[in-house]
Coordinates of N, CA and C and ligand atoms in Angstrom, one line a residue:
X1 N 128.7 118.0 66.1 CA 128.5 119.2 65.3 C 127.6 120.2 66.1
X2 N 127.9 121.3 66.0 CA 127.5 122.4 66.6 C 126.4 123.2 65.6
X3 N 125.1 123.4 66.0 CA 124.2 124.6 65.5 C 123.9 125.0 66.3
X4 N 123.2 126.3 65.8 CA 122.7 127.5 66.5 C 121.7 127.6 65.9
X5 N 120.8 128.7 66.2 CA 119.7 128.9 66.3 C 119.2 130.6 66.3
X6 N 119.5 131.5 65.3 CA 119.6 132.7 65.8 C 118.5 133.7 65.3
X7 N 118.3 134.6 65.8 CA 117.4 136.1 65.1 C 116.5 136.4 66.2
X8 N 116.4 138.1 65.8 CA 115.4 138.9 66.4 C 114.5 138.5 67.6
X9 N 114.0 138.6 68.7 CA 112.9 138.0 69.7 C 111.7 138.2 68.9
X10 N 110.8 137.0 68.9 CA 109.8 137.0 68.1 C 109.9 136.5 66.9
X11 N 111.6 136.1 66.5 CA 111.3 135.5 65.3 C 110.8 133.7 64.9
X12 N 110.8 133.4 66.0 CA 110.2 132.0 66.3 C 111.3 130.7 66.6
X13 N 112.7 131.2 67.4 CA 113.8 130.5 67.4 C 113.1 129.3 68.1
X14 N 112.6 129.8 69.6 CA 111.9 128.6 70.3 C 111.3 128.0 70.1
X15 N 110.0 128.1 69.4 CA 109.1 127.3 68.4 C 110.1 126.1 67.5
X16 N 111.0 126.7 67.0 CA 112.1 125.7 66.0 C 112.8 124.9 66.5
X17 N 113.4 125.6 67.8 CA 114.1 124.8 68.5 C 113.1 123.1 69.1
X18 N 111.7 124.0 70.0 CA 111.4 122.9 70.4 C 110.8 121.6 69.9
X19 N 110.8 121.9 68.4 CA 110.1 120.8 67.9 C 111.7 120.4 66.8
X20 N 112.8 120.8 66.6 CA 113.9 120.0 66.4 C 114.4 119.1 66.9
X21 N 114.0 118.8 68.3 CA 114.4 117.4 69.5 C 113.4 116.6 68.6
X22 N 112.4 116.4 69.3 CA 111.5 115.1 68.1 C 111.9 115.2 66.7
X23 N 111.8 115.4 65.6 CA 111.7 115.7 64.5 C 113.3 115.1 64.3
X24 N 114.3 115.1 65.0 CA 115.9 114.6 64.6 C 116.1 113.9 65.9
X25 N 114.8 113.1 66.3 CA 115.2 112.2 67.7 C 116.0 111.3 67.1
X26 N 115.5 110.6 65.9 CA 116.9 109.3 65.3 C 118.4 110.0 65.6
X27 N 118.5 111.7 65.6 CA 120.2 111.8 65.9 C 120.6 111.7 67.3
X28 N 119.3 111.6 68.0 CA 119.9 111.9 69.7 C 120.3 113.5 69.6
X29 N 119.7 114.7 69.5 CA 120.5 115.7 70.0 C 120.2 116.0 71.4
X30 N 121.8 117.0 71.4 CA 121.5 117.7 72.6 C 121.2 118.7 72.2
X31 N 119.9 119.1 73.0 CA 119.0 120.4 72.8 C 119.1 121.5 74.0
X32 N 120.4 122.4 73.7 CA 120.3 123.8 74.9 C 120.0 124.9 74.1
X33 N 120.8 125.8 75.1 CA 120.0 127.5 74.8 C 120.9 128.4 75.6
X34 N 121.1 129.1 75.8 CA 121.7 130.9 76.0 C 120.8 132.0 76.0
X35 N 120.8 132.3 76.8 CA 121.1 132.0 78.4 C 119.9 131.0 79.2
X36 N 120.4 129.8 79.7 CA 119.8 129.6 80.9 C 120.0 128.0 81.3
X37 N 121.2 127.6 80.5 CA 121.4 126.2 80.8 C 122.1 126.2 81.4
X38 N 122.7 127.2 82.4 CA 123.6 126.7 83.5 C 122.8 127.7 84.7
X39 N 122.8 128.0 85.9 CA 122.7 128.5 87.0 C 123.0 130.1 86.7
X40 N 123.8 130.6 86.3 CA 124.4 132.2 85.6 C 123.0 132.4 85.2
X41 N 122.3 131.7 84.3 CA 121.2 132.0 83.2 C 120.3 132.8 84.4
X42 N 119.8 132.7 85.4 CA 119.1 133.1 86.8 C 119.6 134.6 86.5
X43 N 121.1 134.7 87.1 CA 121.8 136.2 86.9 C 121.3 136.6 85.6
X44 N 121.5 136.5 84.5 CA 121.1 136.8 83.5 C 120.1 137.3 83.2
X45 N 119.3 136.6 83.7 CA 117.3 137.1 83.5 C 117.5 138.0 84.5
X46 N 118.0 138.0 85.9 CA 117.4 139.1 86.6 C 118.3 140.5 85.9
X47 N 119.2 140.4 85.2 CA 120.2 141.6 85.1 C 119.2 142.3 84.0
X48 N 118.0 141.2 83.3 CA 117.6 141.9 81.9 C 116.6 142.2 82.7
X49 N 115.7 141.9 83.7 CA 114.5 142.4 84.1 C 114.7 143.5 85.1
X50 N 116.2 143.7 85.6 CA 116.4 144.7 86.6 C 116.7 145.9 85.6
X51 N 117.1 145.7 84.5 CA 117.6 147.3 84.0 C 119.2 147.3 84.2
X52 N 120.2 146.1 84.3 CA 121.0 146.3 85.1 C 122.0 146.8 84.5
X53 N 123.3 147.4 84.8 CA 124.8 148.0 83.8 C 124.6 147.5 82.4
X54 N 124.9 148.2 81.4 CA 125.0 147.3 80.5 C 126.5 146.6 80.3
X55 N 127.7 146.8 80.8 CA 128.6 145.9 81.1 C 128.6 145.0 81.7
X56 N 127.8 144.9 83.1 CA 127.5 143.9 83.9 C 126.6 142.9 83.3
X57 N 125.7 143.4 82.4 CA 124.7 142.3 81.6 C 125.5 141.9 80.9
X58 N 126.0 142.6 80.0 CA 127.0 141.6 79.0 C 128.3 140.5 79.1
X59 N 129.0 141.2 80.7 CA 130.0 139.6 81.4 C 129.0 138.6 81.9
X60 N 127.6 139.3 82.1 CA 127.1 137.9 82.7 C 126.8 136.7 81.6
X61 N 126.2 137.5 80.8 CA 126.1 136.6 79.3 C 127.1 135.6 79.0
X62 N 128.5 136.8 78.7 CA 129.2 135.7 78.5 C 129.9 135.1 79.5
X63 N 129.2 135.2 81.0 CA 129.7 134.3 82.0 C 128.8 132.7 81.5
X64 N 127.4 133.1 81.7 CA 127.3 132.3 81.4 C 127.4 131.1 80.0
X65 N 127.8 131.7 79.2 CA 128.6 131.4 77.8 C 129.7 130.3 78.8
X66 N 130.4 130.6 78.9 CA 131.4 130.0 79.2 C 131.2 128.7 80.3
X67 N 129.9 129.1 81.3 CA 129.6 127.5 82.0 C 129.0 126.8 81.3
X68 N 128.0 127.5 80.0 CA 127.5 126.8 78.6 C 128.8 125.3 78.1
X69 N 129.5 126.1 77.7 CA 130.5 125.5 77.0 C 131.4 124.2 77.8
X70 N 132.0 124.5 79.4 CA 132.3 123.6 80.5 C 131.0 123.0 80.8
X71 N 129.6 122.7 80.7 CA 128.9 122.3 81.7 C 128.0 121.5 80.5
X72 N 128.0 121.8 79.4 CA 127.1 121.1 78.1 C 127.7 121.0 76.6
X73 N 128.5 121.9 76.2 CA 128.7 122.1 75.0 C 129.9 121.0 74.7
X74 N 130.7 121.4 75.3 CA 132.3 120.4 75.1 C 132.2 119.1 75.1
X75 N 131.1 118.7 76.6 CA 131.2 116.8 76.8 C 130.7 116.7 75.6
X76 N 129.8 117.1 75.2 CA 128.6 116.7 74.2 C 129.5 116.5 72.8
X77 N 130.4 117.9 72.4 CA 130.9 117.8 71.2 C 132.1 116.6 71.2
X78 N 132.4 116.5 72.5 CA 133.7 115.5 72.7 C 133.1 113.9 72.3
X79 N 132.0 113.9 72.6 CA 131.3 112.4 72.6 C 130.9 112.4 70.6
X80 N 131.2 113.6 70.1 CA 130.8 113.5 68.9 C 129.6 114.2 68.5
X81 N 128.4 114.3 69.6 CA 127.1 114.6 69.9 C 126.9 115.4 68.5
X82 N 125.2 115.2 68.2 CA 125.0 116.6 67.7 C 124.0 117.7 68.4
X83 N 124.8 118.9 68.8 CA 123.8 120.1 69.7 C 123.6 121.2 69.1
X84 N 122.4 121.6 69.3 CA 121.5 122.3 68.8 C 120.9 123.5 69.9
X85 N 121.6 124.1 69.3 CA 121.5 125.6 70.9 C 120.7 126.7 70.1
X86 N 119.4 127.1 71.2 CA 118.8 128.2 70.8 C 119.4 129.4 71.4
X87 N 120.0 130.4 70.7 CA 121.0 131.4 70.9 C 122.2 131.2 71.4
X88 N 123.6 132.0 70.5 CA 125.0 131.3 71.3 C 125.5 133.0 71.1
X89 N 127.1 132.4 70.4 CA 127.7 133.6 70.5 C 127.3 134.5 70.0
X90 N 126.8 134.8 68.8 CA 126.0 135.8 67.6 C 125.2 136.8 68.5
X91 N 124.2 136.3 69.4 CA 123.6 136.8 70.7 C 124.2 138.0 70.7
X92 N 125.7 138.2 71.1 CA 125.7 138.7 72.0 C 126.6 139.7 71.1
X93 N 127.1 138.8 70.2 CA 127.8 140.0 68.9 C 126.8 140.9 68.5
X94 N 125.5 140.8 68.3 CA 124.2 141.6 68.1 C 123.5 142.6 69.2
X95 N 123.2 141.9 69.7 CA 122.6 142.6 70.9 C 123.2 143.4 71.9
X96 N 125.0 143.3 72.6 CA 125.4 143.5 72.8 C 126.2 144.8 72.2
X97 N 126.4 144.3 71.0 CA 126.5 145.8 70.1 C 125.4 146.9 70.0
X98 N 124.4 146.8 70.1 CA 123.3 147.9 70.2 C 123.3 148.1 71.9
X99 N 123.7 147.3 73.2 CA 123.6 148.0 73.9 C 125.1 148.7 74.9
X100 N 125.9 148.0 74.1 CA 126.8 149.1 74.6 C 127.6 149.6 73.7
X101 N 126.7 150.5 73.0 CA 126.9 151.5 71.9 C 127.1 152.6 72.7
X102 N 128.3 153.2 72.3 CA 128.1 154.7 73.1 C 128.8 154.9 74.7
X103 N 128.8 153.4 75.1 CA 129.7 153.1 76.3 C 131.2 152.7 76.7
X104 N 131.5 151.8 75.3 CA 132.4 151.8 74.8 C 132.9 152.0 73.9
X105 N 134.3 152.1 73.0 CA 134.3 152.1 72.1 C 134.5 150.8 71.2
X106 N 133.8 151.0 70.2 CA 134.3 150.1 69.3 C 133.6 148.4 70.0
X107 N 132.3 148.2 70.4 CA 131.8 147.2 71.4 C 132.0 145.6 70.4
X108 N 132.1 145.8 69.1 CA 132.0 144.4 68.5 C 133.8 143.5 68.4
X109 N 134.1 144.5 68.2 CA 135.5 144.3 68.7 C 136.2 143.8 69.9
X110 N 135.5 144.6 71.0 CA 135.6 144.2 72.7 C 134.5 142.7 72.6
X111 N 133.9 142.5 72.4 CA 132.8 141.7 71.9 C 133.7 140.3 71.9
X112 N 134.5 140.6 70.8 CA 135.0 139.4 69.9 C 136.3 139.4 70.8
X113 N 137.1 139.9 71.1 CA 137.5 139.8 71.9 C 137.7 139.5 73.5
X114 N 137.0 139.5 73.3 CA 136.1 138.7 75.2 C 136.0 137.3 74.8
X115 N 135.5 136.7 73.9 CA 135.2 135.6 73.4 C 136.7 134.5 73.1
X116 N 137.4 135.4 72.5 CA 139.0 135.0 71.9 C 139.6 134.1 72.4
X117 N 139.9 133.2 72.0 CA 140.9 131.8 72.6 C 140.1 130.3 73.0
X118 N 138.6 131.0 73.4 CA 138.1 129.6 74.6 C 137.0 129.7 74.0
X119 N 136.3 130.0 73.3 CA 134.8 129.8 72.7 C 135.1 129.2 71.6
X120 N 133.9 128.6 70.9 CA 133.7 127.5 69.7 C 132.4 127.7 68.8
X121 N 133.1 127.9 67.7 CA 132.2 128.6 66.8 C 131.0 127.6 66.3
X122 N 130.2 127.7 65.9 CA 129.0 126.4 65.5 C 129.7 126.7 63.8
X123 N 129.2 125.5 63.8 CA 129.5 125.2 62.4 C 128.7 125.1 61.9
X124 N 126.8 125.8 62.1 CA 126.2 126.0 61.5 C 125.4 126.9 62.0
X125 N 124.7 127.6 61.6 CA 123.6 128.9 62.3 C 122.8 129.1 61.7
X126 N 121.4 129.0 62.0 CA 120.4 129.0 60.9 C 119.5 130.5 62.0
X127 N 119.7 131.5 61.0 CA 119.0 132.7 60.8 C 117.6 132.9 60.4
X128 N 116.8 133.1 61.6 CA 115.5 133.1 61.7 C 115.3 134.7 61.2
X129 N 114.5 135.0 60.0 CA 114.6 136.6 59.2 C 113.2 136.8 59.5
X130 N 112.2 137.7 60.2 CA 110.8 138.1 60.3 C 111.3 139.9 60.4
X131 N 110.8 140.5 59.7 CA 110.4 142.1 60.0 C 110.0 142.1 61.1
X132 N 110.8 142.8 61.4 CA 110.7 143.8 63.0 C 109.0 143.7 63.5
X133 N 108.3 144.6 62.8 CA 106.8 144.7 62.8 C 105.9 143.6 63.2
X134 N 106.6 142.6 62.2 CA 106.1 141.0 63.0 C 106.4 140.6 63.8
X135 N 107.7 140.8 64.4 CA 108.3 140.4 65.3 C 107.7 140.9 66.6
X136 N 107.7 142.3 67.1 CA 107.0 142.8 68.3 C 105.3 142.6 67.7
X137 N 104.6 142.5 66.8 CA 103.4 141.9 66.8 C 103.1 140.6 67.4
X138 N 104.3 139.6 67.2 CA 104.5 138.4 67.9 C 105.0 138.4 69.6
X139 N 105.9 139.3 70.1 CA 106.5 139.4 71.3 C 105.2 140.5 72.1
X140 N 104.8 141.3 71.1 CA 103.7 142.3 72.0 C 102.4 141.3 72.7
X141 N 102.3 139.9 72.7 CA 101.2 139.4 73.0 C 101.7 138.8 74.7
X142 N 102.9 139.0 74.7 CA 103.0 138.2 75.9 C 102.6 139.4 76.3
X143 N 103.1 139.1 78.1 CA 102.3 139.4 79.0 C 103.8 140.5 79.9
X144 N 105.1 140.2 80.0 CA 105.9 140.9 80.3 C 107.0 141.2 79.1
X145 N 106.6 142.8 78.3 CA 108.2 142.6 77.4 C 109.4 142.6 78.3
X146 N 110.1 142.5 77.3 CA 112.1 142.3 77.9 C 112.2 143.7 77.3
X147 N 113.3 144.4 77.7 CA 114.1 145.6 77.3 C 114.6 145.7 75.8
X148 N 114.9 144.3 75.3 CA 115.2 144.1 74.0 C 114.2 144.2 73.2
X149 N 113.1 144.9 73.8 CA 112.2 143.8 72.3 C 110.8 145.5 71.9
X150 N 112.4 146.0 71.6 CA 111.8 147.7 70.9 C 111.9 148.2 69.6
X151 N 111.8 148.7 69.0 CA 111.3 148.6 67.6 C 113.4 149.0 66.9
X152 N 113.5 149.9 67.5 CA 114.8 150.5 67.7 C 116.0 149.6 67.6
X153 N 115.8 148.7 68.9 CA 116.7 147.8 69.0 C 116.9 146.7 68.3
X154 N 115.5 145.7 68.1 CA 115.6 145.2 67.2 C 116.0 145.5 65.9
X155 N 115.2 146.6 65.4 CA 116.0 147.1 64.1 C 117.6 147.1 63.6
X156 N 118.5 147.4 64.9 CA 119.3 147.2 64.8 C 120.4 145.8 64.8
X157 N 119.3 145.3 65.7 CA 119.8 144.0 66.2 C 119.8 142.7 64.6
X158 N 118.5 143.7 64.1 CA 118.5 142.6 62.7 C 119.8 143.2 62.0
X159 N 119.7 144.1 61.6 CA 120.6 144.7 61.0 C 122.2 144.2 61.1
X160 N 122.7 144.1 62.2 CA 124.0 143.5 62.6 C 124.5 141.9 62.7
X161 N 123.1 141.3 62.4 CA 123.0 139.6 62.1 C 123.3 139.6 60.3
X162 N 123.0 140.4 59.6 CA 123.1 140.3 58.2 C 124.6 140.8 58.1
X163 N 125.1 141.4 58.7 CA 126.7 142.0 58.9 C 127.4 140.5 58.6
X164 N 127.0 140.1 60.1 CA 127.7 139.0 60.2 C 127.2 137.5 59.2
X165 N 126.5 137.7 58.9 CA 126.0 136.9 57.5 C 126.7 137.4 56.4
X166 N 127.3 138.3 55.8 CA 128.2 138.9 55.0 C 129.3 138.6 55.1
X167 N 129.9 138.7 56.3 CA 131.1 138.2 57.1 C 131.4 136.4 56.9
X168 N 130.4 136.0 56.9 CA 130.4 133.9 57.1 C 129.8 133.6 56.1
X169 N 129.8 133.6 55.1 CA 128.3 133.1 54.1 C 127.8 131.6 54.3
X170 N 129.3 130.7 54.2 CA 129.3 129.5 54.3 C 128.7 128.6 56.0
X171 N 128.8 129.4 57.2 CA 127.8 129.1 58.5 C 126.8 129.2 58.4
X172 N 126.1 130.3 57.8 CA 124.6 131.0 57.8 C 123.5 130.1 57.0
X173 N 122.5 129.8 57.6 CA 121.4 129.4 56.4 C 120.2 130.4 57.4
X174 N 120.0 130.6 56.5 CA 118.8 131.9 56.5 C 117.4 131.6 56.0
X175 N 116.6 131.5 57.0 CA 115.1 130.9 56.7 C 114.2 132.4 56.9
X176 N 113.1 132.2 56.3 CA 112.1 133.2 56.5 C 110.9 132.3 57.1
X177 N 111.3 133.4 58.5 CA 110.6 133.4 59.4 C 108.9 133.4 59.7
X178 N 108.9 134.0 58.5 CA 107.1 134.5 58.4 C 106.4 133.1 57.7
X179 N 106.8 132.2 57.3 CA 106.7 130.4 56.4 C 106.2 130.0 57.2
X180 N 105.4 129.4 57.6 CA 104.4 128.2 58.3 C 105.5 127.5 59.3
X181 N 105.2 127.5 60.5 CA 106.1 126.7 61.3 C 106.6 125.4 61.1
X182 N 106.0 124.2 60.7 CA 106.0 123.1 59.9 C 107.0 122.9 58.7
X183 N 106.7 124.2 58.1 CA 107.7 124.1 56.7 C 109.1 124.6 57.1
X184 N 109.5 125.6 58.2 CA 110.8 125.8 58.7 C 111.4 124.6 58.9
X185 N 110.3 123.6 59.5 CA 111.1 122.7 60.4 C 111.5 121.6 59.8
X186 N 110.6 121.6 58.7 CA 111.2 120.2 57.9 C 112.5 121.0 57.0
X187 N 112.8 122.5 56.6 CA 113.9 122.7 55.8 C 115.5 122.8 57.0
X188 N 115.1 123.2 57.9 CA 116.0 123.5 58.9 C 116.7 121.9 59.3
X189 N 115.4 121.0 59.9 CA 115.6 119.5 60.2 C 116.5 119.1 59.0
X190 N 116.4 118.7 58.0 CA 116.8 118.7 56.8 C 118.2 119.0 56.2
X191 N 118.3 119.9 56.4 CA 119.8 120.9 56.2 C 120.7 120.1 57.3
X192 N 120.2 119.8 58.7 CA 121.0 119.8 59.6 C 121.2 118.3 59.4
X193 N 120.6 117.2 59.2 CA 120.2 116.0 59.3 C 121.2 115.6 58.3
X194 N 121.5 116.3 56.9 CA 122.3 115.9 55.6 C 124.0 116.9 56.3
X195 N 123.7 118.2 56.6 CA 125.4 118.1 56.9 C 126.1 117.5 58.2
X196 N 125.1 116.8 59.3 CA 125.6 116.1 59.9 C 125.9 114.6 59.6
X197 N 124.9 114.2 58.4 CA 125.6 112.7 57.9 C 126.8 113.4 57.4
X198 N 126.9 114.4 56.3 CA 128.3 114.8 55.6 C 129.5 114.7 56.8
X199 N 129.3 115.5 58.0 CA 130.4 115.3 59.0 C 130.9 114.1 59.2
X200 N 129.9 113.0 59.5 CA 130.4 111.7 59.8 C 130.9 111.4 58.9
X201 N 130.3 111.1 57.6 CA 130.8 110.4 56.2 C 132.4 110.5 56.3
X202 N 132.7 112.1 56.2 CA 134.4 112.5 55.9 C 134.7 112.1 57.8
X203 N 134.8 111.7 58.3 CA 135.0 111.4 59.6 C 135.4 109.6 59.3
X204 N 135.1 109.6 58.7 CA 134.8 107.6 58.3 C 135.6 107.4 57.3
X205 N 136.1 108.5 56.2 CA 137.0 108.8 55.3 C 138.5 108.7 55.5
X206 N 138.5 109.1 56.9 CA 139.7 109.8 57.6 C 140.4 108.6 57.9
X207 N 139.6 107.5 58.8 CA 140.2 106.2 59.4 C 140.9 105.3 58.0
Ligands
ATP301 N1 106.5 130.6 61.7 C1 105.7 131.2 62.5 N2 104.5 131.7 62.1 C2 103.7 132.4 62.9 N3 103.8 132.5 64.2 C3 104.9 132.0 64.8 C4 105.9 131.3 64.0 N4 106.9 130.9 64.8 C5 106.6 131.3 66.0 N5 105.4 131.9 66.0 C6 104.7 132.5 67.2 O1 105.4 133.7 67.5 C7 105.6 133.9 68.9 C8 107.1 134.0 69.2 O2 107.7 132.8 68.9 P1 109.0 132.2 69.7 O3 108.8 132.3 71.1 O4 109.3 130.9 69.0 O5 110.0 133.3 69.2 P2 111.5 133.5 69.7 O6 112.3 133.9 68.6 O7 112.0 132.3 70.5 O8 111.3 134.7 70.7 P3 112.4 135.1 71.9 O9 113.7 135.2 71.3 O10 111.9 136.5 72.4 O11 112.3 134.1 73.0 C9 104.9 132.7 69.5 O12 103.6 133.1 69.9 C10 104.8 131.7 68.4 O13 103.7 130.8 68.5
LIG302 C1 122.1 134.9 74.6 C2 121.8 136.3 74.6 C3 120.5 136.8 74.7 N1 120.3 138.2 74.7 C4 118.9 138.7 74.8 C5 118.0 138.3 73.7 C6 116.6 138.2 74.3 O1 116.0 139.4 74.3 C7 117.0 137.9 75.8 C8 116.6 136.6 76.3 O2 116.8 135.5 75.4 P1 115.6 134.6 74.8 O3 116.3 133.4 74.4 O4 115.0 135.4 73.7 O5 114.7 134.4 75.9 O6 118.4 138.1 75.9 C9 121.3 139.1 74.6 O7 121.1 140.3 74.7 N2 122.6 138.6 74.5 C10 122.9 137.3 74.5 O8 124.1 136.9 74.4

């Protein structure tokens, strides 16, 4: 079974992510992320810290998407695994649409279409929701921002995850992000813990 991990920078995906490995160790997951579990992930950071094309950032994304999927995602799903990825395709359906707005046309489209045929949808996505405001109040403490992480973009970037929440109702679980870290994790751990027994169960049904 496939989850994701998705929302705004700042809304605490990492924090969720890192404490879901312990917390669902009885499942064994496999615990990645987007961008940076393959080698591409390198290109990736430097393309966001150089300022670089915004077409060229976005094949690299989904370059690396795709050694994601050959290099971790597939063995794992093939063995039955359950993986748990901080940021996947949504990424880039979001973020990607606010930055090549205006460069192309129609970018969610080209978007989804770049994707088409060879990517694999998670069968679950849990949406991390924090206001913008909190969000760069949380990202404004580091020490180098990313290009993404402006009041503008994010706004938008939230904006176009609820799109696609409207679009899927039945993938999406949607947590509020501003809730005590502790209490995300036991509802998130939880959700994921009971629809991956459900997968097996009807998996056992089948034979
Ligand atoms: N539920 C929470 N309540 C309060 N603070 C939180 C919560 N979750 C995370 N934080 C804090 O907010 C900051 C950003 O969290 P985190 O790095 O997990 O966000 P993120 O969504 O992974 O960001 P990015 O996408 O930019 O990597 C950290 O300082 C973290 O300790
Ligand atoms: C996967 C992916 C990521 N981004 C953006 C979102 C963040 O601002 C940076 C780095 O990711 P991190 O996990 O928050 O460190 O990259 C993106 O624009 N498109 C994508 O597909």
């Amino acid at each position: 079974m496939l989850v994701t991990i998705e929302g705004i920078d700042g809304s605490g995906k990492s924090t969720l992510h890192k404490t879901l490995g312990p917390y669902l160790a009885d499942l064994d997951p496999v615990i990645t992320c987007e961008p940076g579990s393959t080698w591409i992930g390198e290109a990736v950071r430097r393309a966001i810290r150089e300022h670089a094309d915004p077409i060229a950032e976005a094949l690299l994304f989904v370059a690396d998407h795709a050694a994601h999927l050959r290099e971790v995602i597939r063995p794992a799903l093939s063995e039955d695994r359950l993986v748990i990825s901080d940021r996947y395709i949504d990424s880039r359906l979001v973020y990607q649409q606010v930055t090549l707005d205006g460069i192309i046309p129609d970018p969610l489209t080209w978007l989804r279409a770049v994707h088409h045929g060879w990517t694999i949808m998670p069968d679950l996505t849990i949406l991390l929701a924090v206001p913008v405001p909190v969000a760069l109040e949380r990202t404004g403490k580091r020490e180098s921002g990313e290009h993404f992480e402006q009041e503008s973009v994010l706004t938008k970037v939230q904006e176009y995850y609820m799109e696609l929440v409207e679009e899927d109702t039945a993938r999406f679980l949607i947590l509020d992000g501003t809730l005590p870290p502790e209490h995300i994790l036991r509802v998130a751990g939880e959700v994921i813990r009971f629809r991956y027994d459900e997968m097996n169960r009807k998996k056992k049904k089948k034979y």
